[in-house]
XYZ file of C-alpha atoms in Angstrom:
710
model
C -47.821 -0.013 -12.510
C -45.996 -2.522 -10.280
C -42.582 -1.729 -8.668
C -40.473 -3.603 -11.222
C -42.170 -1.875 -14.135
C -41.726 1.478 -12.432
C -38.007 0.907 -12.028
C -37.665 -0.122 -15.661
C -39.319 3.128 -16.770
C -37.163 5.067 -14.359
C -34.009 3.527 -15.820
C -35.058 4.508 -19.351
C -35.550 8.097 -18.201
C -32.135 8.161 -16.411
C -30.417 6.792 -19.535
C -31.940 9.664 -21.545
C -30.770 12.173 -18.909
C -27.253 10.697 -18.946
C -27.092 11.019 -22.752
C -28.215 14.634 -22.465
C -25.720 15.429 -19.688
C -22.857 13.750 -21.586
C -23.729 15.683 -24.728
C -23.804 18.942 -22.726
C -20.441 18.222 -21.078
C -18.902 17.407 -24.470
C -20.172 20.770 -25.797
C -18.643 22.513 -22.769
C -15.329 20.715 -23.361
C -15.243 22.007 -26.988
C -15.815 25.627 -25.895
C -13.262 25.690 -23.059
C -10.135 26.503 -25.165
C -11.815 29.552 -26.672
C -13.066 30.777 -23.298
C -9.952 30.200 -21.182
C -7.139 30.040 -23.693
C -5.408 32.994 -22.033
C -5.209 31.097 -18.719
C -3.428 27.775 -19.420
C -3.508 26.468 -15.833
C -7.252 27.104 -15.389
C -7.939 25.706 -18.864
C -6.025 22.510 -18.102
C -7.886 22.005 -14.802
C -11.293 22.637 -16.351
C -10.611 20.364 -19.318
C -9.393 17.585 -17.032
C -12.421 17.774 -14.695
C -14.861 17.951 -17.614
C -13.207 15.007 -19.369
C -13.421 12.995 -16.122
C -17.167 13.721 -15.937
C -17.649 12.519 -19.506
C -15.617 9.365 -18.862
C -17.550 8.559 -15.677
C -20.926 8.998 -17.398
C -19.828 6.811 -20.343
C -18.562 4.111 -17.955
C -21.732 4.001 -15.871
C -24.327 3.816 -18.666
C -24.529 -0.003 -18.425
C -25.293 0.173 -14.716
C -25.926 3.762 -13.629
C -27.012 2.840 -10.098
C -27.603 -0.181 -7.898
C -29.955 1.025 -5.166
C -32.725 3.391 -4.206
C -33.690 4.865 -0.865
C -36.752 6.928 -0.060
C -35.939 9.503 2.594
C -37.981 12.326 4.111
C -35.830 14.848 5.927
C -37.568 16.318 8.964
C -36.941 19.916 7.837
C -38.171 19.396 4.302
C -41.759 19.062 3.060
C -41.312 16.235 0.548
C -39.881 12.732 0.446
C -36.918 12.225 -1.904
C -36.252 9.153 -4.060
C -32.465 8.857 -4.146
C -30.799 6.510 -6.670
C -27.304 5.472 -5.509
C -24.491 4.665 -7.941
C -20.701 4.223 -8.070
C -20.322 7.848 -9.161
C -22.597 10.757 -8.499
C -24.117 12.670 -11.430
C -25.493 16.200 -11.415
C -27.223 17.578 -14.495
C -26.411 20.952 -16.080
C -29.033 22.697 -13.891
C -27.440 21.402 -10.680
C -30.053 18.737 -9.959
C -28.784 15.419 -8.528
C -29.613 12.591 -10.952
C -27.560 9.881 -9.208
C -26.285 10.054 -5.629
C -22.711 9.010 -5.111
C -22.273 5.974 -2.809
C -19.716 8.020 -0.913
C -22.127 10.881 -0.127
C -23.157 11.139 3.574
C -26.805 10.328 2.891
C -25.854 7.029 1.192
C -24.788 5.563 4.526
C -28.522 5.105 5.229
C -28.569 2.392 2.565
C -25.716 0.513 4.215
C -26.338 1.111 7.923
C -29.966 1.998 8.657
C -33.163 0.099 9.242
C -36.464 1.504 8.005
C -38.046 4.094 10.270
C -36.599 7.060 12.120
C -32.943 7.596 11.094
C -30.142 10.131 11.182
C -26.772 10.572 9.526
C -23.821 12.924 9.796
C -23.331 15.548 7.108
C -20.889 18.508 6.799
C -23.661 20.840 7.964
C -24.420 18.674 10.988
C -26.698 15.775 11.947
C -29.588 15.191 9.492
C -32.721 13.467 10.898
C -35.692 12.017 9.054
C -37.711 8.970 7.999
C -36.361 6.145 5.816
C -39.327 4.436 4.163
C -37.687 2.318 1.410
C -34.385 0.538 0.900
C -34.295 -1.112 -2.515
C -31.567 -3.057 -4.253
C -31.770 -2.808 -8.059
C -30.093 -5.427 -10.249
C -29.291 -3.953 -13.692
C -27.837 -6.030 -16.508
C -27.343 -4.875 -20.118
C -29.223 -1.609 -19.468
C -32.222 -3.512 -18.146
C -33.640 -3.859 -14.636
C -33.559 -7.620 -14.012
C -34.652 -7.761 -10.374
C -35.414 -5.606 -7.359
C -35.161 -6.472 -3.680
C -36.741 -4.383 -0.943
C -35.019 -4.880 2.406
C -35.910 -3.426 5.771
C -32.795 -4.055 7.847
C -29.039 -3.975 7.510
C -28.708 -7.684 8.256
C -31.000 -8.957 5.533
C -29.102 -11.622 3.547
C -31.188 -10.806 0.496
C -28.852 -7.847 0.031
C -25.892 -10.154 -0.539
C -27.367 -13.056 -2.490
C -26.936 -11.675 -6.036
C -23.289 -10.950 -5.371
C -22.080 -13.961 -3.378
C -22.941 -16.325 -6.182
C -20.949 -14.402 -8.781
C -17.868 -15.892 -10.449
C -14.344 -14.672 -9.875
C -12.219 -13.503 -12.787
C -8.779 -11.929 -13.214
C -9.749 -8.678 -11.481
C -10.762 -7.550 -8.029
C -14.330 -6.179 -8.048
C -15.848 -3.188 -6.347
C -18.451 -3.942 -3.652
C -20.386 -0.663 -3.560
C -23.693 -2.446 -4.058
C -23.148 -4.896 -1.205
C -21.071 -3.108 1.451
C -22.027 -4.454 4.864
C -22.425 -2.345 7.951
C -19.155 -3.514 9.578
C -17.330 -2.716 6.325
C -19.091 0.633 5.902
C -18.064 1.640 9.414
C -14.398 1.272 8.443
C -14.744 2.854 5.009
C -16.344 6.015 6.423
C -14.027 6.604 9.395
C -12.600 10.140 9.412
C -9.426 10.794 7.437
C -7.906 11.948 10.751
C -8.192 8.415 12.180
C -5.408 5.833 12.211
C -6.875 2.349 11.841
C -5.598 -1.215 12.259
C -8.069 -3.695 10.728
C -7.759 -7.396 11.492
C -9.885 -9.193 8.924
C -10.445 -12.888 8.457
C -9.927 -14.440 5.029
C -12.722 -13.410 2.691
C -13.877 -10.516 4.860
C -13.169 -8.040 2.057
C -10.095 -6.405 3.622
C -8.596 -5.395 0.291
C -11.836 -4.136 -1.215
C -12.715 -2.243 1.985
C -9.206 -0.704 1.972
C -9.649 0.528 -1.625
C -13.188 1.738 -1.007
C -11.863 3.656 2.003
C -9.314 5.424 -0.201
C -12.034 6.250 -2.747
C -14.399 7.491 -0.011
C -11.765 9.722 1.584
C -10.663 11.159 -1.770
C -14.271 12.068 -2.627
C -15.055 13.624 0.743
C -11.768 15.542 1.031
C -11.457 16.656 -2.581
C -11.469 20.335 -1.539
C -8.605 19.773 0.911
C -6.277 17.283 -0.749
C -5.210 16.223 -4.247
C -5.620 12.647 -5.489
C -1.826 12.073 -5.453
C -1.796 12.732 -1.704
C -3.420 9.345 -1.173
C -1.273 6.200 -1.308
C -1.893 2.448 -1.443
C 1.045 0.175 -0.463
C 0.649 -3.412 -1.701
C 2.815 -6.526 -1.160
C 3.967 -6.970 -4.792
C 3.429 -5.730 -8.336
C 1.261 -8.747 -9.183
C -1.111 -7.685 -6.399
C -1.081 -4.027 -7.457
C -2.117 -4.990 -10.970
C -4.810 -7.323 -9.606
C -6.458 -4.442 -7.726
C -5.733 -1.765 -10.311
C -9.137 -1.864 -11.980
C -11.025 -1.071 -8.759
C -9.745 2.453 -8.202
C -10.687 3.729 -11.693
C -14.037 2.004 -11.233
C -14.470 3.987 -8.033
C -13.322 7.284 -9.586
C -10.056 7.148 -7.617
C -7.486 6.174 -10.246
C -5.023 8.946 -9.421
C -4.165 7.608 -5.988
C -0.527 6.499 -5.752
C -0.227 2.682 -5.966
C 3.161 1.224 -5.027
C 4.861 -1.767 -3.510
C 7.092 -1.339 -0.466
C 10.152 -1.994 -2.646
C 9.085 0.554 -5.267
C 8.521 3.167 -2.549
C 12.026 2.512 -1.187
C 13.639 2.780 -4.604
C 11.814 6.016 -5.460
C 12.546 7.596 -2.106
C 16.242 6.750 -1.926
C 16.806 7.824 -5.577
C 19.129 4.851 -5.876
C 18.870 1.976 -8.315
C 18.167 -0.881 -5.923
C 17.814 -4.548 -6.927
C 15.670 -6.386 -4.444
C 16.018 -9.969 -3.347
C 13.192 -12.357 -4.162
C 11.496 -12.787 -0.790
C 9.698 -15.893 -1.951
C 13.082 -17.677 -2.325
C 13.728 -17.190 1.381
C 10.185 -18.285 2.168
C 10.634 -21.364 -0.056
C 13.737 -22.326 1.891
C 11.766 -22.090 5.144
C 8.908 -24.067 3.636
C 11.482 -26.729 2.721
C 12.314 -26.899 6.426
C 15.487 -24.814 6.266
C 15.435 -22.862 9.482
C 15.381 -19.021 9.063
C 18.372 -17.164 10.391
C 17.683 -15.405 13.694
C 19.348 -12.244 12.431
C 16.555 -11.710 9.850
C 14.111 -10.964 12.654
C 16.774 -8.834 14.342
C 17.187 -6.711 11.185
C 13.447 -6.092 11.182
C 13.375 -4.978 14.823
C 13.555 -1.605 16.587
C 16.636 -2.872 18.367
C 18.394 -2.855 15.003
C 17.056 0.667 14.425
C 18.610 1.795 17.702
C 21.943 0.243 16.740
C 21.846 2.122 13.438
C 21.042 5.366 15.276
C 24.074 4.845 17.475
C 26.241 4.424 14.395
C 24.801 7.516 12.685
C 25.355 9.657 15.775
C 29.057 8.831 15.470
C 29.026 9.079 11.695
C 27.791 12.677 11.627
C 31.037 13.813 13.340
C 32.976 12.591 10.328
C 31.204 14.717 7.698
C 33.111 17.838 8.736
C 36.713 17.931 7.563
C 39.485 17.634 10.185
C 41.082 20.638 8.509
C 38.006 22.769 9.072
C 37.104 25.245 6.282
C 40.049 26.102 4.045
C 39.891 28.695 1.247
C 42.954 29.452 -0.890
C 45.117 27.465 1.535
C 43.963 29.581 4.496
C 42.095 27.961 7.402
C 39.119 30.264 7.766
C 37.473 28.086 10.433
C 38.863 25.225 12.487
C 36.951 21.907 12.802
C 36.210 22.697 16.462
C 34.651 26.042 15.447
C 32.453 24.305 12.829
C 31.530 21.466 15.206
C 30.603 23.856 17.986
C 28.014 25.537 15.746
C 26.903 22.218 14.203
C 26.117 20.841 17.676
C 24.015 23.898 18.505
C 21.717 24.006 15.450
C 18.528 22.009 15.124
C 17.194 20.422 11.932
C 15.039 17.552 10.672
C 17.921 15.849 8.904
C 21.714 16.028 8.526
C 21.539 18.064 5.335
C 19.323 20.647 6.992
C 21.633 20.869 10.042
C 24.674 21.360 7.792
C 22.904 24.060 5.757
C 21.944 25.802 8.990
C 25.525 25.487 10.217
C 26.845 27.195 7.082
C 24.293 29.968 7.420
C 24.994 30.618 11.105
C 28.774 30.592 10.539
C 28.472 32.921 7.587
C 26.445 35.418 9.625
C 28.837 35.090 12.545
C 31.862 35.805 10.330
C 30.356 39.019 9.038
C 30.410 40.392 12.605
C 33.569 38.681 13.812
C 36.688 40.879 13.454
C 38.877 38.034 14.766
C 38.168 35.789 11.785
C 38.236 38.714 9.382
C 41.649 39.846 10.677
C 42.987 36.283 10.735
C 42.360 35.970 7.028
C 43.643 39.483 6.244
C 46.888 39.002 8.236
C 47.483 35.581 6.642
C 47.063 37.042 3.205
C 49.403 39.961 4.012
C 51.972 37.466 5.279
C 51.755 35.427 2.065
C 52.044 38.569 -0.033
C 54.994 39.876 1.958
C 56.988 36.623 1.666
C 56.318 36.260 -2.022
C 59.063 37.613 -4.306
C 57.370 37.085 -7.654
C 55.494 40.279 -8.535
C 52.795 38.430 -10.540
C 52.098 36.073 -7.663
C 51.944 39.035 -5.277
C 49.254 40.627 -7.451
C 47.393 37.339 -7.565
C 47.481 37.007 -3.771
C 46.322 40.592 -3.385
C 43.421 39.890 -5.712
C 42.550 36.716 -3.788
C 42.684 38.695 -0.528
C 40.221 41.263 -1.931
C 37.836 38.548 -3.114
C 38.034 36.609 0.119
C 37.384 39.653 2.230
C 34.359 40.372 0.088
C 33.174 36.793 0.635
C 33.540 37.182 4.348
C 31.055 40.031 4.333
C 28.296 38.677 2.091
C 26.292 35.508 1.554
C 28.800 34.204 -0.981
C 30.840 32.917 1.901
C 27.957 30.608 2.917
C 28.476 28.756 -0.385
C 32.177 28.452 0.350
C 31.486 26.856 3.728
C 28.970 24.413 2.207
C 31.749 22.954 0.072
C 33.255 21.654 3.263
C 30.064 20.494 4.960
C 28.093 19.107 2.013
C 26.621 15.586 1.823
C 24.883 15.877 -1.568
C 26.833 12.973 -3.057
C 26.313 10.508 -0.223
C 24.515 7.219 -0.987
C 22.437 5.552 1.664
C 23.493 2.105 0.558
C 27.195 2.994 0.938
C 26.661 4.218 4.500
C 24.639 1.111 5.278
C 27.449 -1.056 3.965
C 29.888 0.705 6.279
C 27.504 0.229 9.175
C 27.243 -3.506 8.490
C 31.027 -3.808 8.209
C 31.252 -2.399 11.760
C 28.117 -3.960 13.240
C 30.082 -6.547 15.253
C 31.875 -3.728 17.022
C 28.583 -1.979 17.851
C 26.506 -4.933 19.026
C 28.139 -6.659 21.933
C 25.272 -8.871 23.105
C 25.245 -12.574 22.270
C 21.530 -13.169 21.580
C 22.025 -12.784 17.774
C 24.563 -14.430 15.421
C 25.987 -11.047 14.542
C 28.860 -12.488 12.512
C 26.440 -14.319 10.223
C 24.421 -11.105 9.885
C 27.570 -9.262 8.826
C 28.853 -11.934 6.468
C 25.566 -12.642 4.650
C 24.401 -9.038 4.440
C 27.701 -7.850 3.026
C 27.617 -10.690 0.502
C 24.193 -9.464 -0.742
C 25.196 -5.775 -0.688
C 28.376 -6.410 -2.683
C 26.175 -8.077 -5.309
C 23.918 -4.979 -5.210
C 21.068 -7.173 -3.887
C 18.906 -5.690 -1.173
C 17.202 -8.143 1.183
C 13.700 -7.172 2.299
C 14.962 -6.986 5.878
C 17.516 -4.315 4.883
C 15.006 -1.948 3.182
C 13.924 -0.219 6.416
C 17.545 0.458 7.413
C 18.463 1.951 4.015
C 15.337 4.165 4.059
C 16.127 5.183 7.612
C 19.595 6.341 6.582
C 18.154 8.351 3.678
C 15.705 9.990 6.081
C 18.560 10.774 8.448
C 20.601 12.325 5.661
C 18.024 14.239 3.612
C 14.634 14.116 5.389
C 11.337 13.061 3.770
C 11.020 15.847 1.178
C 7.831 15.698 -0.880
C 6.626 12.573 0.977
C 5.458 14.848 3.782
C 2.611 15.876 1.443
C 0.966 12.428 1.571
C -2.134 12.644 3.759
C -3.603 9.129 3.790
C -1.929 5.735 3.423
C -3.562 2.303 3.085
C -1.335 -0.755 3.644
C -2.668 -4.139 2.585
C -1.275 -7.550 3.660
C 0.113 -5.565 6.550
C 0.830 -8.604 8.713
C 3.920 -9.258 6.610
C 5.760 -6.048 7.506
C 8.341 -5.814 10.269
C 8.088 -3.238 13.047
C 11.175 -1.374 11.791
C 9.404 -0.993 8.415
C 6.392 0.556 10.160
C 8.643 2.935 12.066
C 10.284 4.108 8.803
C 6.965 4.414 6.929
C 5.552 6.598 9.717
C 8.673 8.761 9.708
C 8.719 9.020 5.904
C 4.961 9.733 5.570
C 5.010 11.943 8.616
C 1.818 13.929 7.919
C -0.302 10.963 6.852
C -2.783 8.873 8.720
C -2.584 5.107 8.218
C -5.223 2.468 7.519
C -3.556 -0.875 8.059
C -5.284 -4.056 6.836
C -4.189 -7.630 7.408
C -4.870 -11.072 8.891
C -2.515 -12.642 11.394
C -3.772 -16.103 10.335
C -2.189 -15.427 6.918
C 1.120 -14.113 8.281
C 3.472 -16.412 6.425
C 6.538 -14.185 6.657
C 6.822 -14.576 10.433
C 10.632 -14.723 10.336
C 10.655 -10.959 9.705
C 7.163 -9.675 10.459
C 5.327 -8.353 13.510
C 3.970 -10.952 15.935
C 0.731 -9.118 16.703
C -0.973 -5.789 15.993
C -0.125 -4.382 19.431
C 3.493 -3.998 18.302
C 2.348 -1.155 16.024
C 0.185 0.511 18.657
C 2.791 0.298 21.387
C 5.788 1.427 19.273
C 4.729 3.462 16.230
C 1.096 4.585 15.874
C -0.002 5.037 19.454
C -3.513 6.365 18.736
C -4.517 3.678 16.200
C -8.059 2.353 16.552
C -8.248 -1.421 16.345
C -11.174 -2.938 14.367
C -12.222 -6.458 13.437
C -13.799 -7.899 10.295
C -14.937 -11.327 11.492
C -17.373 -12.276 8.758
C -16.189 -14.062 5.613
C -18.117 -13.158 2.489
C -15.918 -14.975 -0.047
C -16.383 -18.625 0.802
C -19.397 -20.801 1.447
C -20.349 -22.202 4.882
C -18.772 -25.576 4.048
C -15.472 -24.151 2.859
C -15.138 -21.701 5.733
C -16.002 -24.248 8.377
C -13.341 -26.557 6.952
C -10.738 -23.796 6.954
C -11.729 -22.828 10.486
C -10.576 -26.251 11.669
C -7.040 -25.263 10.644
C -7.050 -21.728 12.042
C -8.548 -22.813 15.361
C -6.029 -25.621 15.686
C -3.153 -23.122 15.660
C -4.898 -20.712 18.040
C -5.988 -18.035 15.529
C -9.743 -18.219 16.011
C -12.461 -18.684 13.428
C -14.259 -16.683 10.805
C -18.035 -16.418 10.624
C -19.307 -17.482 7.167
C -22.207 -15.865 5.362
C -25.237 -18.110 4.884
C -24.362 -19.502 1.469
C -23.969 -23.195 0.674
C -21.794 -24.745 -2.041
C -22.130 -28.399 -1.156
C -19.599 -30.608 0.591
C -15.826 -30.267 0.400
C -14.332 -32.957 -1.837
C -11.428 -34.919 -0.324
C -9.743 -37.323 -2.725
C -7.201 -40.000 -1.828
C -5.214 -40.979 -4.907
C -1.899 -42.549 -5.798
C 0.832 -40.072 -6.627
C 1.430 -41.280 -10.200
C -2.284 -40.885 -11.028
C -2.691 -37.480 -9.423
C -1.872 -35.183 -12.376
C -4.231 -36.949 -14.790
C -6.974 -36.895 -12.195
C -6.551 -33.149 -11.776
C -6.763 -32.584 -15.548
C -10.096 -34.458 -15.651
C -11.411 -32.537 -12.675
C -10.545 -29.266 -14.367
C -12.560 -30.360 -17.423
C -15.540 -31.205 -15.199
C -15.441 -27.837 -13.415
C -15.186 -25.988 -16.750
C -18.196 -27.901 -18.074
C -20.115 -26.731 -14.985
C -19.445 -23.099 -16.000
C -16.756 -22.143 -13.508
C -14.472 -19.483 -14.990
C -11.460 -19.351 -12.671
C -9.820 -22.517 -11.445
C -6.609 -22.627 -9.378
C -4.495 -25.673 -8.747
C -2.443 -24.923 -5.627
C 0.793 -26.647 -4.622
C 2.919 -25.987 -1.596
C 6.003 -25.636 -3.803
C 6.792 -25.605 -7.525
C 7.957 -29.229 -7.831
C 5.061 -30.691 -9.863
C 3.724 -27.557 -11.536
C 5.497 -27.877 -14.902
C 4.320 -31.450 -15.469
C 0.676 -30.597 -14.685
C 0.794 -27.575 -16.974
C 2.154 -29.751 -19.773
C -0.693 -32.237 -19.343
C -3.311 -29.512 -19.273
C -2.037 -28.042 -22.516
C -1.883 -31.501 -24.063
C -5.599 -31.768 -23.351
C -6.160 -28.364 -25.050
C -6.845 -26.635 -21.722
C -5.517 -23.080 -21.607
C -3.511 -22.707 -18.383
C -0.650 -20.724 -16.951
C 1.788 -21.007 -14.075
C 1.918 -17.944 -11.849
C 5.411 -17.051 -10.724
C 6.563 -14.477 -8.166
C 7.761 -11.944 -10.725
C 4.598 -12.178 -12.881
C 2.777 -8.864 -13.072
C -0.642 -9.984 -14.228
C -3.135 -12.851 -13.834
C -5.206 -13.329 -16.966
C -7.984 -15.446 -15.452
C -8.995 -19.015 -16.365
C -6.966 -22.022 -15.203
C -3.773 -21.309 -13.268
C -1.217 -23.244 -11.269
C 0.511 -21.540 -8.371
C 1.966 -21.962 -4.910
C -0.004 -21.428 -1.724
C 2.091 -18.400 -0.750
C 1.482 -16.681 -4.110
C -2.240 -17.272 -3.853
C -2.559 -14.925 -0.880
C -4.903 -12.015 -1.684
C -6.459 -13.738 -4.744
C -9.731 -15.570 -5.196
C -11.016 -18.245 -7.579
C -14.282 -20.017 -8.352
C -12.611 -23.396 -7.746
C -9.500 -24.267 -5.742
C -7.850 -27.703 -6.038
C -5.198 -28.208 -3.399
C -3.016 -30.812 -5.085
C -0.876 -31.891 -2.136
C -2.997 -31.740 1.034
C -1.137 -34.726 2.489
C -0.007 -34.503 6.126
C 3.524 -35.323 4.962
C 3.480 -32.054 2.980
C 1.485 -29.745 5.266
C 2.780 -30.776 8.679
C 0.134 -30.457 11.349
C 2.681 -29.416 13.991
C 4.172 -26.683 11.824
C 2.438 -23.271 12.189
C 3.743 -21.959 8.859
C 2.472 -25.048 7.051
C -0.938 -24.634 8.632
C -1.065 -20.953 7.671
C -0.195 -21.820 4.081
C -2.916 -24.485 4.017
C -5.416 -22.005 5.485
C -4.471 -19.413 2.872
C -4.907 -21.918 0.023
C -8.275 -23.184 1.296
C -9.745 -19.697 1.713
C -9.083 -18.692 -1.884
C -12.124 -20.694 -3.028
C -15.503 -19.030 -3.669
C -17.623 -21.994 -4.658
C -15.699 -25.288 -4.784
C -12.798 -26.658 -2.781
C -11.147 -29.991 -3.462
C -8.351 -31.494 -1.378
C -6.130 -34.195 -2.895
C -3.827 -36.349 -0.829
C -1.779 -39.533 -1.358
C -1.599 -41.176 2.082
C -3.159 -39.211 4.941
C -4.839 -35.845 4.793
C -3.857 -33.180 7.363
C -5.123 -34.484 10.713
C -7.252 -31.368 11.378
C -9.239 -32.063 8.218
C -10.030 -35.747 8.844
């Protein structure tokens, strides 16, 4: 029997085993209520885990595994044939049927050459002999092809995947993870990482696979909801949303930065459309210098200065007054407040109330002050009913002074439970010109424009960090301290103040930060380089590079490299895959739309599924969409607030294309009068648009193409 025939027979046997295991798990699920009905919590957990097993088995029947390795451990007598899949499967007798790609031994498939090998496992270093590394291509429950490879650099491993078409979803890459990617995915959960990855290097997929890997290998320590993915927008979150369930990691928290801010502050915040500000800059309207200032640590320090003064105002000038008697003066309260230590203002005030309450119990001076004041009121009162009332109040107050009830009384005068972060921020901005006396920022414009937005209940992206910082100062980070691992994608677009706040909010988490400085199109607010994070926020972060582009062909990547190198951002190394020459078309403006329609028809006839027509701005998008529909071509315009891409033909701007990929990209306005060669933002936008293409890239221009592409 040859190898291919053997693998076909093996697949048939595994399919039978999976059916048997699924049937057994379904039987177990039916019996659980009867067995554990008297323990609802245990029953719920067992039913959930069993249902997950059944779902995973059902999902993987089409392609139960993608690889096989033959490994002989030095301490064991026999060689094992291990079949590696997206999810591990153990039969009802405890025998491993499919090895999970996240298991320690699976790293041999991704990282090892044939021969003597070793890998790290929980029980220590495992040594042995790797005699086979086989890629198995399964389609429709049938083994189509097998590839035996002997090294980690063999391009045969990638060929079946690099030629695949893009659709409306991000795909998992478990079958084709490369060694440089695997190294990042399998880093310890205790490690903070900053990953600079070129376009097409798989940053997003590596980020999600890292979350899935860490969830699997730390399942006994942490719950799924202690892992968090922060994405740039809801459109992006939906685009990646199918990957985590596919990797058995669907319960990780997936949020945008804005959603996180809204949830944390517990305030209904309406956020400004960041793309509007970017559009203005793209239209050559200069960004205001104060936007960068609001994203800086200097702004954070200014806010800290304000809050240090603000905290003195939360305690009443009258001190603590009960029944018109000053039990404590403001100075007495402030003296204690300044002595106590706490993580936030609320905690310090609670501690102040507790310390004062305990002190009062043992302080005859305060006790006698209240008693004498009450006796004086009673003595001077002529009305007998009022005298009795005062006497009763005296009795109750003296009781309060000697038990914990008085602590509640004090808290009424030092409580901040009703404070809103946005209101405090508004007050800060109203006084910012009095606080910032330097002249390197147009502070009056900052004040005027920020207040205008805040009064309209609109929060600019650059104000989010400050509002979250105030909430942290007031109330601490609460349940967010339970998060253990955070992945941030498109991380080059965050400001340093945002990173500071995220680290403070998610104080017990490690961070895996993924981005590409060449795609940093929000430079008016964002970090300038990765060292800003290492030097100011996450000091122990390990810096890693993904230099190889797997998305695009040699021709497309080499063309895009001309742009990135021209603006000093280096080059990506393409995988050895050809797609033919880049098409550059010079055409008159009035003939452009009809030409694009005909090109879309041609690409569709060639079998390409996803086609993107990319403009720098939205000016011509509606007209093109109308023409496409007139020709019976299903198409859609992608806008900033759209939550889902449905695949097929779409029209979008270069800045909204970031993070996506398509079989074909047609850049409709690659003229040097549109993408100015001497404008770094324009070149970054052009680079982003070009690197969205998997197989075909076409550049259309009216007069002269960008000079770097001539």
